[in-house]
Amino acid sequence: MNRAPFGKSLSRRNLLTALAAVPAVAMLAACSDSGEDAKAADVKPANPSTPAKPATPAAVEVPQAQGTVDMAELLKPGALPEKQLGKDDAKVTIVEYASMTCPHCAHFNDTTFPELKSKYIDTGKVRYILREFPFDPSAEAGFMLARCAKDNYFAMVDVLFKQQPSWVGVSNTKEALLQISKLAGFTQESFEACLTDQKLLDDVRAVQKRGADEFKVDSTPTFFINGKTYKGAMSIEEMSAIIDPLL
């Protein structure tokens, strides 16, 4: 299976340089790794199983799973500590693999996740785990900054998704990310220290590689819900149709 179309030989130093000139096509490539010999410019974002839109719950069909995984294997510790919301003993566990530059991931974050959190995660019904699956240097940088935000990981992810148009595909991604990071409490020094942390960069890539190799993740967002695989951004109605029978 093909990996992300961007070279993995980038060092911690030239990652910063690369951010200054990431092409706009990176945004299109971010949501798909089709495994076909397509050029980056031809890569299509992964289509949501059904476009997220308001719907009458009774009219929503349960999305079809596209595979299964061993939950015990899925939940084994990886290169980075898990970033989790919700209770460990929740009846439903959702693991999402996402890319910070993926527009479908941002759409899910902005339109579905808030209600998923209030309805299921905050009420103890769902444990939610987010894992990094970057397809390009910009996405790697976004996740690194979120990790460097420590306890504010999810808040930083949310900001970066909401501000995606202001830093993805722009002429100078590094400068755009710096301005967002400063609002989140980073200094110029802590920003550059984060993005030149070679171990962190390697670990983010290791999470992505494990997802691809062991769990066959090839597009984002990909969700594993109690061991079943679902690809593409889903509406809250669709997620409810999957989750509710499991409670």
Coordinates of C-alpha atoms in Angstrom, one line a residue:
M1 CA 0.0 0.0 0.0
N2 CA 1.3 3.4 -0.9
R3 CA 2.2 5.8 1.9
A4 CA 1.5 9.5 2.0
P5 CA 2.9 11.1 -1.1
F6 CA 5.4 13.3 0.7
G7 CA 8.9 12.2 1.5
K8 CA 9.6 10.9 4.9
S9 CA 13.2 11.9 4.8
L10 CA 12.5 15.4 6.1
S11 CA 14.6 16.2 9.2
R12 CA 13.6 18.3 12.1
R13 CA 15.4 21.3 10.6
N14 CA 14.1 21.2 7.1
L15 CA 10.5 20.5 8.2
L16 CA 10.4 24.2 9.2
T17 CA 11.8 25.1 5.8
A18 CA 9.3 22.9 4.0
L19 CA 6.4 24.6 5.8
A20 CA 7.2 27.8 4.0
A21 CA 6.5 26.4 0.6
V22 CA 3.9 23.5 1.0
P23 CA 1.8 23.5 -2.2
A24 CA -1.9 24.1 -2.1
V25 CA -2.5 20.6 -3.5
A26 CA -1.4 19.2 -0.1
M27 CA -4.9 20.0 1.1
L28 CA -6.4 17.7 -1.6
A29 CA -3.9 15.0 -1.0
A30 CA -4.4 15.1 2.8
C31 CA -7.6 13.1 2.9
S32 CA -6.7 10.1 0.7
D33 CA -4.0 7.6 0.2
S34 CA -5.7 5.4 -2.4
G35 CA -2.9 3.0 -3.0
E36 CA -3.1 3.8 -6.7
D37 CA -0.3 5.3 -8.8
A38 CA -2.0 8.7 -8.9
K39 CA -0.2 12.0 -8.9
A40 CA -0.7 14.2 -5.9
A41 CA -2.7 16.6 -7.9
D42 CA -5.1 13.9 -9.0
V43 CA -5.7 12.5 -5.5
K44 CA -9.3 12.9 -4.5
P45 CA -10.4 13.5 -0.9
A46 CA -12.1 10.5 0.7
N47 CA -15.8 10.9 0.3
P48 CA -17.9 10.8 3.4
S49 CA -20.1 7.8 3.5
T50 CA -23.0 10.2 3.3
P51 CA -22.5 14.0 3.4
A52 CA -23.0 15.3 6.9
K53 CA -26.3 17.2 6.9
P54 CA -29.4 17.5 9.1
A55 CA -31.7 14.5 8.8
T56 CA -34.7 12.9 10.5
P57 CA -33.2 10.2 12.7
A58 CA -35.7 7.6 11.5
A59 CA -34.6 8.2 7.9
V60 CA -30.9 7.6 8.6
E61 CA -29.6 4.2 7.5
V62 CA -27.0 2.6 9.7
P63 CA -23.7 3.1 7.9
Q64 CA -22.1 -0.2 6.7
A65 CA -18.8 -1.2 8.3
Q66 CA -15.9 -1.6 5.9
G67 CA -14.0 -4.1 7.9
T68 CA -13.1 -5.1 11.4
V69 CA -10.0 -5.0 13.6
D70 CA -9.0 -6.7 16.9
M71 CA -9.8 -4.2 19.6
A72 CA -7.2 -5.6 21.9
E73 CA -4.5 -5.0 19.2
L74 CA -6.0 -1.6 18.3
L75 CA -5.8 -0.4 21.9
K76 CA -2.2 -1.5 22.6
P77 CA 0.1 1.4 23.4
G78 CA 1.8 3.0 20.5
A79 CA 4.7 5.4 20.0
L80 CA 2.8 8.3 21.7
P81 CA 0.5 8.4 24.7
E82 CA -3.1 8.2 23.8
K83 CA -5.1 11.4 23.6
Q84 CA -8.5 10.4 25.0
L85 CA -11.8 11.9 26.1
G86 CA -14.4 10.0 28.1
K87 CA -14.3 7.1 30.6
D88 CA -12.1 4.1 30.3
D89 CA -15.0 1.8 31.0
A90 CA -17.4 3.3 28.4
K91 CA -19.4 0.7 26.5
V92 CA -18.3 2.2 23.2
T93 CA -14.8 3.1 22.1
I94 CA -14.2 5.2 19.1
V95 CA -10.7 5.5 17.6
E96 CA -10.3 8.2 14.9
Y97 CA -7.4 8.5 12.6
A98 CA -7.3 12.0 11.2
S99 CA -5.0 14.4 9.3
M100 CA -4.8 18.1 10.4
T101 CA -4.9 19.2 6.7
C102 CA -7.9 17.1 5.7
P103 CA -11.0 19.2 5.0
H104 CA -13.3 16.2 5.7
C105 CA -11.7 15.8 9.2
A106 CA -12.2 19.5 9.8
H107 CA -15.8 19.2 8.7
F108 CA -16.4 16.3 11.1
N109 CA -14.7 18.3 13.9
D110 CA -16.8 21.4 13.3
T111 CA -20.2 19.8 12.6
T112 CA -20.4 16.4 14.2
F113 CA -17.9 16.2 17.0
P114 CA -19.4 18.9 19.3
E115 CA -22.7 16.9 19.6
L116 CA -20.9 13.6 19.7
K117 CA -19.0 15.0 22.7
S118 CA -22.0 16.4 24.6
K119 CA -24.3 13.5 23.8
Y120 CA -22.0 10.5 24.3
I121 CA -18.5 11.4 25.5
D122 CA -19.4 13.8 28.3
T123 CA -22.2 11.4 29.5
G124 CA -19.8 8.5 29.9
K125 CA -21.2 6.4 27.0
V126 CA -18.3 6.8 24.6
R127 CA -14.5 6.8 25.0
Y128 CA -12.9 8.7 22.2
I129 CA -9.3 8.4 21.1
L130 CA -7.7 10.6 18.4
R131 CA -4.6 9.3 16.6
E132 CA -2.4 11.2 14.2
F133 CA -2.4 10.2 10.5
P134 CA -0.6 13.1 8.7
F135 CA -0.2 13.0 4.9
D136 CA 2.1 16.0 4.6
P137 CA 4.6 18.2 6.4
S138 CA 1.9 20.7 7.4
A139 CA -0.2 18.0 9.0
E140 CA 2.8 16.7 10.9
A141 CA 3.6 20.2 12.1
G142 CA 0.0 20.7 13.3
F143 CA 0.0 17.5 15.3
M144 CA 3.4 18.3 16.8
L145 CA 2.1 21.6 18.0
A146 CA -1.0 20.0 19.5
R147 CA 1.3 17.5 21.3
C148 CA 3.5 20.4 22.5
A149 CA 0.3 22.0 23.9
K150 CA 0.2 19.1 26.4
D151 CA -3.1 19.3 28.3
N152 CA -4.5 21.6 25.7
Y153 CA -4.0 19.0 22.9
F154 CA -7.7 18.8 22.0
A155 CA -8.2 22.6 22.2
M156 CA -5.2 23.1 19.8
V157 CA -6.5 20.4 17.4
D158 CA -9.9 22.2 17.5
V159 CA -8.3 25.6 16.7
L160 CA -6.2 24.2 13.9
F161 CA -9.2 22.5 12.3
K162 CA -11.4 25.6 12.7
Q163 CA -8.6 27.8 11.3
Q164 CA -7.6 25.3 8.5
P165 CA -8.2 27.8 5.6
S166 CA -5.8 30.3 7.1
W167 CA -2.8 27.9 7.3
V168 CA -3.3 25.0 4.8
G169 CA -2.2 25.7 1.2
V170 CA -1.1 29.3 2.0
S171 CA 2.2 30.7 0.7
N172 CA 3.9 30.5 4.1
T173 CA 2.5 27.8 6.3
K174 CA 5.2 28.3 9.0
E175 CA 4.3 31.9 9.5
A176 CA 0.5 31.2 9.6
L177 CA 1.0 28.4 12.1
L178 CA 3.2 30.6 14.2
Q179 CA 0.5 33.3 14.5
I180 CA -2.1 30.7 15.5
S181 CA 0.3 29.2 18.0
K182 CA 1.1 32.5 19.6
L183 CA -2.6 32.9 20.3
A184 CA -2.5 29.5 22.0
G185 CA 0.4 30.6 24.3
F186 CA 3.5 29.6 22.3
T187 CA 6.4 31.9 21.9
Q188 CA 8.7 32.0 18.8
E189 CA 11.2 29.9 20.8
S190 CA 8.7 27.3 22.0
F191 CA 7.2 27.1 18.5
E192 CA 10.5 26.4 16.9
A193 CA 11.6 24.1 19.7
C194 CA 8.5 22.0 19.1
L195 CA 8.9 21.7 15.4
T196 CA 12.5 20.8 15.6
D197 CA 11.9 18.0 18.1
Q198 CA 13.1 15.0 16.0
K199 CA 11.8 12.4 18.5
L200 CA 8.3 13.9 18.4
L201 CA 8.4 14.0 14.6
D202 CA 9.5 10.4 14.5
D203 CA 6.8 9.4 16.9
V204 CA 4.0 11.1 15.0
R205 CA 5.2 9.3 11.9
A206 CA 5.3 6.0 13.8
V207 CA 1.6 6.5 14.8
Q208 CA 0.7 7.0 11.2
K209 CA 2.8 4.1 10.0
R210 CA 1.2 1.7 12.5
G211 CA -2.2 2.8 11.5
A212 CA -1.4 2.1 7.9
D213 CA 0.5 -1.2 8.4
E214 CA -1.5 -2.8 11.2
F215 CA -5.0 -1.4 10.7
K216 CA -5.1 -0.6 7.0
V217 CA -5.9 3.0 7.4
D218 CA -5.5 4.6 4.0
S219 CA -7.8 7.7 4.1
T220 CA -9.0 10.2 6.7
P221 CA -11.0 10.4 8.7
T222 CA -11.2 6.6 9.5
F223 CA -13.1 5.5 12.6
F224 CA -12.9 2.3 14.5
I225 CA -16.1 1.9 16.6
N226 CA -16.0 -1.2 18.9
G227 CA -13.8 -2.9 16.3
K228 CA -15.6 -2.0 13.2
T229 CA -14.1 0.2 10.5
Y230 CA -15.9 3.2 9.0
K231 CA -14.3 5.5 6.5
G232 CA -15.3 9.1 5.8
A233 CA -16.8 11.9 7.8
M234 CA -20.2 11.0 9.3
S235 CA -23.1 13.1 10.6
I236 CA -24.2 12.9 14.2
E237 CA -27.3 11.0 13.0
E238 CA -25.1 8.4 11.3
M239 CA -22.9 8.0 14.3
S240 CA -25.9 7.7 16.6
A241 CA -27.3 5.0 14.4
I242 CA -24.0 3.0 15.0
I243 CA -23.5 3.9 18.7
D244 CA -27.0 3.6 20.1
P245 CA -27.5 -0.2 19.5
L246 CA -24.1 -0.8 21.3
L247 CA -25.2 1.0 24.5

